[in-house]
Amino acid sequence: MARIFLTGGSGFVGSHVLPALLEAGHEVVALARTPRAAAAISQRNVAHAARLTTRIGDVTDPATLPAALAGCDAVVHLVALARDWNKGADLLRVNTAGTESLIAAASAAGATRFVHLGALGVQDREELHYAKSKARAERAVSESSLDWTILKPSLIWGERDGFFNIVAALVKIPAPAVPVPGNGKSRFQPVWVGDVARAVVQVLGDPRSVRRSYELGGPRYWTYTEITQEVARALGKRRIVIPMPVPLISLVAGVSEAIRLPFPVATDQLRQLALDNIGATDAVERELGFVPRDMGGRLSYLRRKISQQ
């Protein structure tokens, strides 16, 4: 088994990928930005303490990476920001430059295997801050000399997720209606976080996956309106879904961002809605050999407190 260097072990996806790697028999060195984050990672995975090491570092601080990577054979890179307050600058700093720094450090450390969590449907377009940062990171990985594999998920659902808990917070507001941006017809292909973790473990040990990208999506497409309705069903709420013009929501979101006031959706994310976030519905089964879990009827975890994030 490999000794794997994992970034993002304290995040939503990482909290599922890390135990999956440990249960598969790998040794894992988990990067944490602070001692507190390192302690939380260790506490959540105490059953596998003998094969888990935490090291302090940050992908945006290249000087911390050589020591953190020492002795590792492979890298699983999950760290990414979904939004920022700095007009995309922080997204580029973490998602793009952080990935580039990790590629360089992995190459220098001799950790030639590199599994990178990208994103489905991203494009390098100047006005799309998140998509641009992820697309450039994927390009840096694919142009490297490493034995890379890129996994490109659509929206990821599961315990501690971001997007579906945000929708749930809107649905929980005691009002008869819940707004959705635009016409509500933007399409997504939600994929279960457990299936993402399974894909990471599977490609890591499969030499046929080297220098290949895989799209990760669930078995069906969902519109924004259908997702909101499904969240309402999971919460036992009766809500009317009302499409809201993107310019109107963008105005409110822009003002909120200017004064650093939390708002469920960022202006950058609203621009991203112009692009569908889907791939082939049979891609996971065809490429990885298993049928991904359908989201329908499986969002009961949203009834629990969002504070668990």
mmCIF file of C-alpha atoms in Angstrom:
data_model
loop_
_atom_site.group_PDB
_atom_site.id
_atom_site.type_symbol
_atom_site.label_atom_id
_atom_site.label_comp_id
_atom_site.label_asym_id
_atom_site.label_seq_id
_atom_site.Cartn_x
_atom_site.Cartn_y
_atom_site.Cartn_z
ATOM 1 C CA MET A 1 0.000 0.000 0.000
ATOM 2 C CA ALA A 2 1.071 3.582 -0.692
ATOM 3 C CA ARG A 3 1.883 6.346 1.751
ATOM 4 C CA ILE A 4 -0.435 9.093 0.596
ATOM 5 C CA PHE A 5 -0.140 12.821 1.139
ATOM 6 C CA LEU A 6 -3.673 14.225 1.454
ATOM 7 C CA THR A 7 -4.695 17.863 1.287
ATOM 8 C CA GLY A 8 -8.138 18.980 2.419
ATOM 9 C CA GLY A 9 -8.567 16.216 4.983
ATOM 10 C CA SER A 10 -10.567 18.467 7.304
ATOM 11 C CA GLY A 11 -13.014 19.593 4.612
ATOM 12 C CA PHE A 12 -16.303 18.145 3.441
ATOM 13 C CA VAL A 13 -14.931 15.836 0.747
ATOM 14 C CA GLY A 14 -11.764 15.092 2.686
ATOM 15 C CA SER A 15 -13.729 13.946 5.726
ATOM 16 C CA HIS A 16 -15.056 11.110 3.540
ATOM 17 C CA VAL A 17 -11.990 10.440 1.397
ATOM 18 C CA LEU A 18 -9.587 10.148 4.336
ATOM 19 C CA PRO A 19 -11.375 7.265 6.107
ATOM 20 C CA ALA A 20 -11.907 5.551 2.742
ATOM 21 C CA LEU A 21 -8.154 5.634 2.105
ATOM 22 C CA LEU A 22 -7.401 4.353 5.601
ATOM 23 C CA GLU A 23 -9.977 1.565 5.338
ATOM 24 C CA ALA A 24 -8.377 0.533 2.033
ATOM 25 C CA GLY A 25 -5.144 -0.069 3.952
ATOM 26 C CA HIS A 26 -3.147 2.999 2.931
ATOM 27 C CA GLU A 27 -0.976 5.077 5.214
ATOM 28 C CA VAL A 28 -2.030 8.710 5.043
ATOM 29 C CA VAL A 29 -0.161 11.905 5.822
ATOM 30 C CA ALA A 30 -2.857 14.575 6.157
ATOM 31 C CA LEU A 31 -1.898 18.220 5.676
ATOM 32 C CA ALA A 32 -3.525 20.648 8.114
ATOM 33 C CA ARG A 33 -3.137 24.411 8.292
ATOM 34 C CA THR A 34 -3.285 24.595 12.101
ATOM 35 C CA PRO A 35 -2.676 22.287 15.085
ATOM 36 C CA ARG A 36 -6.379 22.544 15.888
ATOM 37 C CA ALA A 37 -7.337 21.273 12.418
ATOM 38 C CA ALA A 38 -4.755 18.486 12.738
ATOM 39 C CA ALA A 39 -6.221 17.420 16.103
ATOM 40 C CA ALA A 40 -9.729 17.356 14.632
ATOM 41 C CA ILE A 41 -8.570 15.123 11.764
ATOM 42 C CA SER A 42 -6.905 12.724 14.192
ATOM 43 C CA GLN A 43 -9.934 12.631 16.478
ATOM 44 C CA ARG A 44 -12.330 11.787 13.652
ATOM 45 C CA ASN A 45 -10.101 8.931 12.496
ATOM 46 C CA VAL A 46 -8.950 7.522 15.825
ATOM 47 C CA ALA A 47 -9.832 3.966 14.757
ATOM 48 C CA HIS A 48 -6.998 4.118 12.202
ATOM 49 C CA ALA A 49 -4.524 6.157 14.259
ATOM 50 C CA ALA A 50 -1.639 3.782 13.550
ATOM 51 C CA ARG A 51 -1.757 4.610 9.831
ATOM 52 C CA LEU A 52 -2.549 8.321 10.058
ATOM 53 C CA THR A 53 -0.049 11.151 10.461
ATOM 54 C CA THR A 54 -0.865 14.872 10.423
ATOM 55 C CA ARG A 55 1.596 17.566 9.388
ATOM 56 C CA ILE A 56 1.203 21.329 9.474
ATOM 57 C CA GLY A 57 1.460 23.263 6.229
ATOM 58 C CA ASP A 58 -0.408 25.198 3.575
ATOM 59 C CA VAL A 59 -0.490 24.763 -0.197
ATOM 60 C CA THR A 60 -0.297 28.557 -0.516
ATOM 61 C CA ASP A 61 3.004 28.563 1.425
ATOM 62 C CA PRO A 62 5.431 26.527 -0.717
ATOM 63 C CA ALA A 63 8.111 26.590 1.993
ATOM 64 C CA THR A 64 5.954 24.339 4.201
ATOM 65 C CA LEU A 65 5.468 21.606 1.609
ATOM 66 C CA PRO A 66 8.840 19.799 1.301
ATOM 67 C CA ALA A 67 8.892 18.679 4.943
ATOM 68 C CA ALA A 68 5.201 17.813 4.861
ATOM 69 C CA LEU A 69 5.640 15.611 1.768
ATOM 70 C CA ALA A 70 8.706 13.763 3.034
ATOM 71 C CA GLY A 71 8.394 9.997 2.655
ATOM 72 C CA CYS A 72 5.137 10.059 0.649
ATOM 73 C CA ASP A 73 4.613 8.048 -2.540
ATOM 74 C CA ALA A 74 1.439 9.691 -3.841
ATOM 75 C CA VAL A 75 -0.668 12.827 -3.492
ATOM 76 C CA VAL A 76 -4.452 13.219 -3.287
ATOM 77 C CA HIS A 77 -5.201 16.924 -3.684
ATOM 78 C CA LEU A 78 -8.636 18.051 -2.498
ATOM 79 C CA VAL A 79 -8.054 21.590 -1.203
ATOM 80 C CA ALA A 80 -10.099 24.258 -2.995
ATOM 81 C CA LEU A 81 -12.125 27.374 -2.307
ATOM 82 C CA ALA A 82 -15.635 27.574 -3.756
ATOM 83 C CA ARG A 83 -15.982 31.362 -3.400
ATOM 84 C CA ASP A 84 -14.096 34.359 -2.056
ATOM 85 C CA TRP A 85 -14.525 38.005 -1.049
ATOM 86 C CA ASN A 86 -11.658 39.270 -3.197
ATOM 87 C CA LYS A 87 -12.974 39.325 -6.782
ATOM 88 C CA GLY A 88 -11.460 35.929 -7.543
ATOM 89 C CA ALA A 89 -7.940 36.663 -6.298
ATOM 90 C CA ASP A 90 -8.169 34.200 -3.406
ATOM 91 C CA LEU A 91 -9.598 31.546 -5.719
ATOM 92 C CA LEU A 92 -6.574 31.894 -7.970
ATOM 93 C CA ARG A 93 -4.214 31.922 -4.979
ATOM 94 C CA VAL A 94 -5.598 28.708 -3.463
ATOM 95 C CA ASN A 95 -7.078 26.755 -6.355
ATOM 96 C CA THR A 96 -4.533 27.561 -9.056
ATOM 97 C CA ALA A 97 -1.293 28.709 -7.436
ATOM 98 C CA GLY A 98 -1.742 26.272 -4.538
ATOM 99 C CA THR A 99 -2.046 23.387 -6.982
ATOM 100 C CA GLU A 100 0.982 24.568 -8.923
ATOM 101 C CA SER A 101 3.040 24.750 -5.714
ATOM 102 C CA LEU A 102 1.950 21.255 -4.722
ATOM 103 C CA ILE A 103 2.861 19.861 -8.149
ATOM 104 C CA ALA A 104 6.350 21.317 -7.849
ATOM 105 C CA ALA A 105 6.797 20.045 -4.291
ATOM 106 C CA ALA A 106 5.519 16.561 -5.152
ATOM 107 C CA SER A 107 7.904 16.340 -8.100
ATOM 108 C CA ALA A 108 10.838 17.395 -5.937
ATOM 109 C CA ALA A 109 9.868 14.907 -3.204
ATOM 110 C CA GLY A 110 9.562 12.004 -5.640
ATOM 111 C CA ALA A 111 5.827 11.538 -5.057
ATOM 112 C CA THR A 112 5.012 10.844 -8.690
ATOM 113 C CA ARG A 113 1.372 9.692 -8.347
ATOM 114 C CA PHE A 114 -1.036 12.636 -8.221
ATOM 115 C CA VAL A 115 -4.841 12.422 -7.952
ATOM 116 C CA HIS A 116 -6.502 15.821 -8.297
ATOM 117 C CA LEU A 117 -10.095 16.760 -7.537
ATOM 118 C CA GLY A 118 -11.177 19.091 -10.335
ATOM 119 C CA ALA A 119 -14.710 20.146 -11.205
ATOM 120 C CA LEU A 120 -17.212 19.299 -13.915
ATOM 121 C CA GLY A 121 -17.976 21.888 -16.560
ATOM 122 C CA VAL A 122 -15.342 24.493 -15.637
ATOM 123 C CA GLN A 123 -13.933 26.774 -18.311
ATOM 124 C CA ASP A 124 -11.070 29.250 -18.337
ATOM 125 C CA ARG A 125 -13.194 32.348 -18.864
ATOM 126 C CA GLU A 126 -12.110 35.601 -17.309
ATOM 127 C CA GLU A 127 -15.536 36.460 -15.899
ATOM 128 C CA LEU A 128 -15.927 33.066 -14.157
ATOM 129 C CA HIS A 129 -13.654 33.323 -11.150
ATOM 130 C CA TYR A 130 -14.125 29.854 -9.650
ATOM 131 C CA ALA A 131 -14.318 28.045 -12.981
ATOM 132 C CA LYS A 132 -11.218 29.850 -14.236
ATOM 133 C CA SER A 133 -9.221 28.959 -11.127
ATOM 134 C CA LYS A 134 -10.186 25.285 -11.328
ATOM 135 C CA ALA A 135 -9.680 25.026 -15.086
ATOM 136 C CA ARG A 136 -6.182 26.473 -14.765
ATOM 137 C CA ALA A 137 -5.374 24.094 -11.913
ATOM 138 C CA GLU A 138 -6.493 21.126 -14.025
ATOM 139 C CA ARG A 139 -4.335 22.344 -16.879
ATOM 140 C CA ALA A 140 -1.318 22.630 -14.575
ATOM 141 C CA VAL A 141 -1.864 19.035 -13.440
ATOM 142 C CA SER A 142 -2.337 17.678 -16.953
ATOM 143 C CA GLU A 143 0.762 19.471 -18.242
ATOM 144 C CA SER A 144 2.964 18.165 -15.410
ATOM 145 C CA SER A 145 5.304 15.184 -15.616
ATOM 146 C CA LEU A 146 3.492 13.426 -12.774
ATOM 147 C CA ASP A 147 1.402 10.266 -13.097
ATOM 148 C CA TRP A 148 -1.785 12.255 -12.717
ATOM 149 C CA THR A 149 -5.479 11.475 -12.656
ATOM 150 C CA ILE A 150 -8.151 14.183 -12.557
ATOM 151 C CA LEU A 151 -11.625 13.544 -11.114
ATOM 152 C CA LYS A 152 -14.277 16.075 -12.159
ATOM 153 C CA PRO A 153 -17.413 15.922 -10.001
ATOM 154 C CA SER A 154 -20.655 17.824 -10.408
ATOM 155 C CA LEU A 155 -22.368 19.106 -7.239
ATOM 156 C CA ILE A 156 -21.457 16.791 -4.357
ATOM 157 C CA TRP A 157 -24.094 15.860 -1.792
ATOM 158 C CA GLY A 158 -23.673 14.180 1.580
ATOM 159 C CA GLU A 159 -22.985 14.846 5.252
ATOM 160 C CA ARG A 160 -21.386 18.282 5.806
ATOM 161 C CA ASP A 161 -21.909 19.428 2.193
ATOM 162 C CA GLY A 162 -22.073 23.088 1.312
ATOM 163 C CA PHE A 163 -24.534 23.649 -1.533
ATOM 164 C CA PHE A 164 -27.452 21.494 -0.351
ATOM 165 C CA ASN A 165 -27.210 22.760 3.220
ATOM 166 C CA ILE A 166 -27.386 26.316 1.885
ATOM 167 C CA VAL A 167 -30.538 25.473 -0.069
ATOM 168 C CA ALA A 168 -31.906 23.790 3.057
ATOM 169 C CA ALA A 169 -31.315 26.955 5.083
ATOM 170 C CA LEU A 170 -33.443 28.902 2.596
ATOM 171 C CA VAL A 171 -36.183 26.261 2.659
ATOM 172 C CA LYS A 172 -36.235 26.314 6.481
ATOM 173 C CA ILE A 173 -37.129 30.017 6.510
ATOM 174 C CA PRO A 174 -40.813 30.144 7.593
ATOM 175 C CA ALA A 175 -42.194 31.499 4.331
ATOM 176 C CA PRO A 176 -44.498 29.899 1.721
ATOM 177 C CA ALA A 177 -42.017 30.349 -1.124
ATOM 178 C CA VAL A 178 -38.310 29.921 -1.757
ATOM 179 C CA PRO A 179 -36.482 31.763 -4.559
ATOM 180 C CA VAL A 180 -34.131 30.165 -7.079
ATOM 181 C CA PRO A 181 -31.808 32.212 -9.277
ATOM 182 C CA GLY A 182 -32.667 32.665 -12.927
ATOM 183 C CA ASN A 183 -35.296 30.485 -14.526
ATOM 184 C CA GLY A 184 -34.450 27.507 -12.321
ATOM 185 C CA LYS A 185 -33.616 25.366 -15.345
ATOM 186 C CA SER A 186 -29.823 25.210 -14.947
ATOM 187 C CA ARG A 187 -28.925 21.511 -14.911
ATOM 188 C CA PHE A 188 -26.700 19.624 -12.492
ATOM 189 C CA GLN A 189 -25.716 16.004 -11.974
ATOM 190 C CA PRO A 190 -25.382 15.626 -8.196
ATOM 191 C CA VAL A 191 -22.982 12.902 -7.059
ATOM 192 C CA TRP A 192 -22.780 11.335 -3.589
ATOM 193 C CA VAL A 193 -19.624 12.119 -1.627
ATOM 194 C CA GLY A 194 -19.241 8.414 -0.848
ATOM 195 C CA ASP A 195 -19.022 7.689 -4.568
ATOM 196 C CA VAL A 196 -16.404 10.428 -4.953
ATOM 197 C CA ALA A 197 -14.367 8.826 -2.167
ATOM 198 C CA ARG A 198 -14.770 5.430 -3.814
ATOM 199 C CA ALA A 199 -13.540 6.843 -7.117
ATOM 200 C CA VAL A 200 -10.467 8.373 -5.442
ATOM 201 C CA VAL A 201 -9.480 5.057 -3.864
ATOM 202 C CA GLN A 202 -10.161 3.156 -7.074
ATOM 203 C CA VAL A 203 -8.155 5.318 -9.472
ATOM 204 C CA LEU A 204 -5.297 5.633 -7.008
ATOM 205 C CA GLY A 205 -4.607 1.934 -7.334
ATOM 206 C CA ASP A 206 -5.353 1.561 -11.041
ATOM 207 C CA PRO A 207 -2.422 2.233 -13.407
ATOM 208 C CA ARG A 208 -4.896 2.463 -16.287
ATOM 209 C CA SER A 209 -6.166 5.741 -14.829
ATOM 210 C CA VAL A 210 -2.807 7.506 -15.170
ATOM 211 C CA ARG A 211 -2.986 10.629 -17.355
ATOM 212 C CA ARG A 212 -6.756 10.398 -17.623
ATOM 213 C CA SER A 213 -9.671 12.564 -16.517
ATOM 214 C CA TYR A 214 -12.984 11.166 -15.276
ATOM 215 C CA GLU A 215 -16.323 12.942 -14.998
ATOM 216 C CA LEU A 216 -18.183 12.114 -11.783
ATOM 217 C CA GLY A 217 -21.925 12.618 -11.810
ATOM 218 C CA GLY A 218 -25.006 10.885 -10.514
ATOM 219 C CA PRO A 219 -27.325 8.727 -12.634
ATOM 220 C CA ARG A 220 -29.683 11.570 -13.603
ATOM 221 C CA TYR A 221 -29.864 15.305 -14.234
ATOM 222 C CA TRP A 222 -31.564 17.722 -11.845
ATOM 223 C CA THR A 223 -32.563 21.326 -12.504
ATOM 224 C CA TYR A 224 -32.043 23.961 -9.822
ATOM 225 C CA THR A 225 -35.823 23.979 -9.266
ATOM 226 C CA GLU A 226 -35.951 20.186 -8.899
ATOM 227 C CA ILE A 227 -33.073 20.251 -6.415
ATOM 228 C CA THR A 228 -34.871 22.859 -4.321
ATOM 229 C CA GLN A 229 -38.076 20.812 -4.407
ATOM 230 C CA GLU A 230 -36.172 17.678 -3.379
ATOM 231 C CA VAL A 231 -34.576 19.526 -0.458
ATOM 232 C CA ALA A 232 -38.023 20.741 0.640
ATOM 233 C CA ARG A 233 -39.350 17.163 0.502
ATOM 234 C CA ALA A 234 -36.429 15.931 2.593
ATOM 235 C CA LEU A 235 -37.206 18.587 5.208
ATOM 236 C CA GLY A 236 -40.937 17.893 5.144
ATOM 237 C CA LYS A 237 -41.688 21.444 3.996
ATOM 238 C CA ARG A 238 -44.272 22.598 1.491
ATOM 239 C CA ARG A 239 -42.749 25.410 -0.539
ATOM 240 C CA ILE A 240 -43.513 27.176 -3.790
ATOM 241 C CA VAL A 241 -40.356 27.610 -5.862
ATOM 242 C CA ILE A 242 -40.180 31.068 -7.448
ATOM 243 C CA PRO A 243 -37.610 31.902 -10.149
ATOM 244 C CA MET A 244 -35.888 35.221 -9.509
ATOM 245 C CA PRO A 245 -34.186 37.312 -12.216
ATOM 246 C CA VAL A 246 -30.420 36.905 -12.069
ATOM 247 C CA PRO A 247 -29.796 40.686 -12.316
ATOM 248 C CA LEU A 248 -31.904 41.240 -9.192
ATOM 249 C CA ILE A 249 -30.181 38.526 -7.162
ATOM 250 C CA SER A 250 -26.804 39.678 -8.485
ATOM 251 C CA LEU A 251 -27.505 43.175 -7.196
ATOM 252 C CA VAL A 252 -28.309 41.891 -3.709
ATOM 253 C CA ALA A 253 -25.372 39.470 -3.755
ATOM 254 C CA GLY A 254 -23.005 42.205 -4.929
ATOM 255 C CA VAL A 255 -24.031 44.562 -2.128
ATOM 256 C CA SER A 256 -23.681 41.717 0.398
ATOM 257 C CA GLU A 257 -20.191 40.924 -0.865
ATOM 258 C CA ALA A 258 -19.151 44.563 -0.734
ATOM 259 C CA ILE A 259 -19.982 44.774 2.975
ATOM 260 C CA ARG A 260 -18.899 41.185 3.737
ATOM 261 C CA LEU A 261 -22.429 40.108 4.676
ATOM 262 C CA PRO A 262 -23.118 36.365 4.237
ATOM 263 C CA PHE A 263 -25.413 35.610 1.304
ATOM 264 C CA PRO A 264 -26.376 32.134 0.028
ATOM 265 C CA VAL A 265 -25.034 32.659 -3.490
ATOM 266 C CA ALA A 266 -22.053 34.617 -4.835
ATOM 267 C CA THR A 267 -22.164 36.823 -7.926
ATOM 268 C CA ASP A 268 -19.554 34.543 -9.481
ATOM 269 C CA GLN A 269 -21.773 31.515 -8.874
ATOM 270 C CA LEU A 270 -24.677 33.311 -10.541
ATOM 271 C CA ARG A 271 -22.559 33.843 -13.663
ATOM 272 C CA GLN A 272 -21.654 30.153 -13.604
ATOM 273 C CA LEU A 273 -25.349 29.213 -13.833
ATOM 274 C CA ALA A 274 -25.250 30.080 -17.536
ATOM 275 C CA LEU A 275 -23.390 26.793 -18.033
ATOM 276 C CA ASP A 276 -24.922 23.379 -17.360
ATOM 277 C CA ASN A 277 -22.958 21.266 -14.886
ATOM 278 C CA ILE A 278 -23.499 17.845 -16.440
ATOM 279 C CA GLY A 279 -21.760 14.991 -18.223
ATOM 280 C CA ALA A 280 -22.857 11.589 -19.499
ATOM 281 C CA THR A 281 -25.188 9.866 -17.048
ATOM 282 C CA ASP A 282 -23.447 6.521 -17.583
ATOM 283 C CA ALA A 283 -19.885 7.844 -17.327
ATOM 284 C CA VAL A 284 -19.133 6.472 -13.835
ATOM 285 C CA GLU A 285 -20.511 3.021 -14.594
ATOM 286 C CA ARG A 286 -18.763 2.899 -17.970
ATOM 287 C CA GLU A 287 -15.381 4.197 -16.806
ATOM 288 C CA LEU A 288 -15.185 3.054 -13.181
ATOM 289 C CA GLY A 289 -17.459 0.035 -13.124
ATOM 290 C CA PHE A 290 -20.034 1.005 -10.493
ATOM 291 C CA VAL A 291 -23.429 2.694 -10.521
ATOM 292 C CA PRO A 292 -23.435 5.959 -8.533
ATOM 293 C CA ARG A 293 -26.097 6.510 -5.913
ATOM 294 C CA ASP A 294 -29.205 8.479 -6.908
ATOM 295 C CA MET A 295 -29.852 11.557 -4.766
ATOM 296 C CA GLY A 296 -33.626 11.099 -4.807
ATOM 297 C CA GLY A 297 -35.015 10.397 -1.331
ATOM 298 C CA ARG A 298 -31.553 10.494 0.308
ATOM 299 C CA LEU A 299 -31.245 14.022 1.684
ATOM 300 C CA SER A 300 -32.539 13.299 5.192
ATOM 301 C CA TYR A 301 -29.204 14.428 6.658
ATOM 302 C CA LEU A 302 -30.290 18.001 5.912
ATOM 303 C CA ARG A 303 -32.713 17.803 8.838
ATOM 304 C CA ARG A 304 -29.784 17.962 11.232
ATOM 305 C CA LYS A 305 -28.168 21.199 12.313
ATOM 306 C CA ILE A 306 -26.128 22.967 9.655
ATOM 307 C CA SER A 307 -23.677 23.914 12.404
ATOM 308 C CA GLN A 308 -22.057 20.478 12.048
ATOM 309 C CA GLN A 309 -20.150 21.906 9.077
#
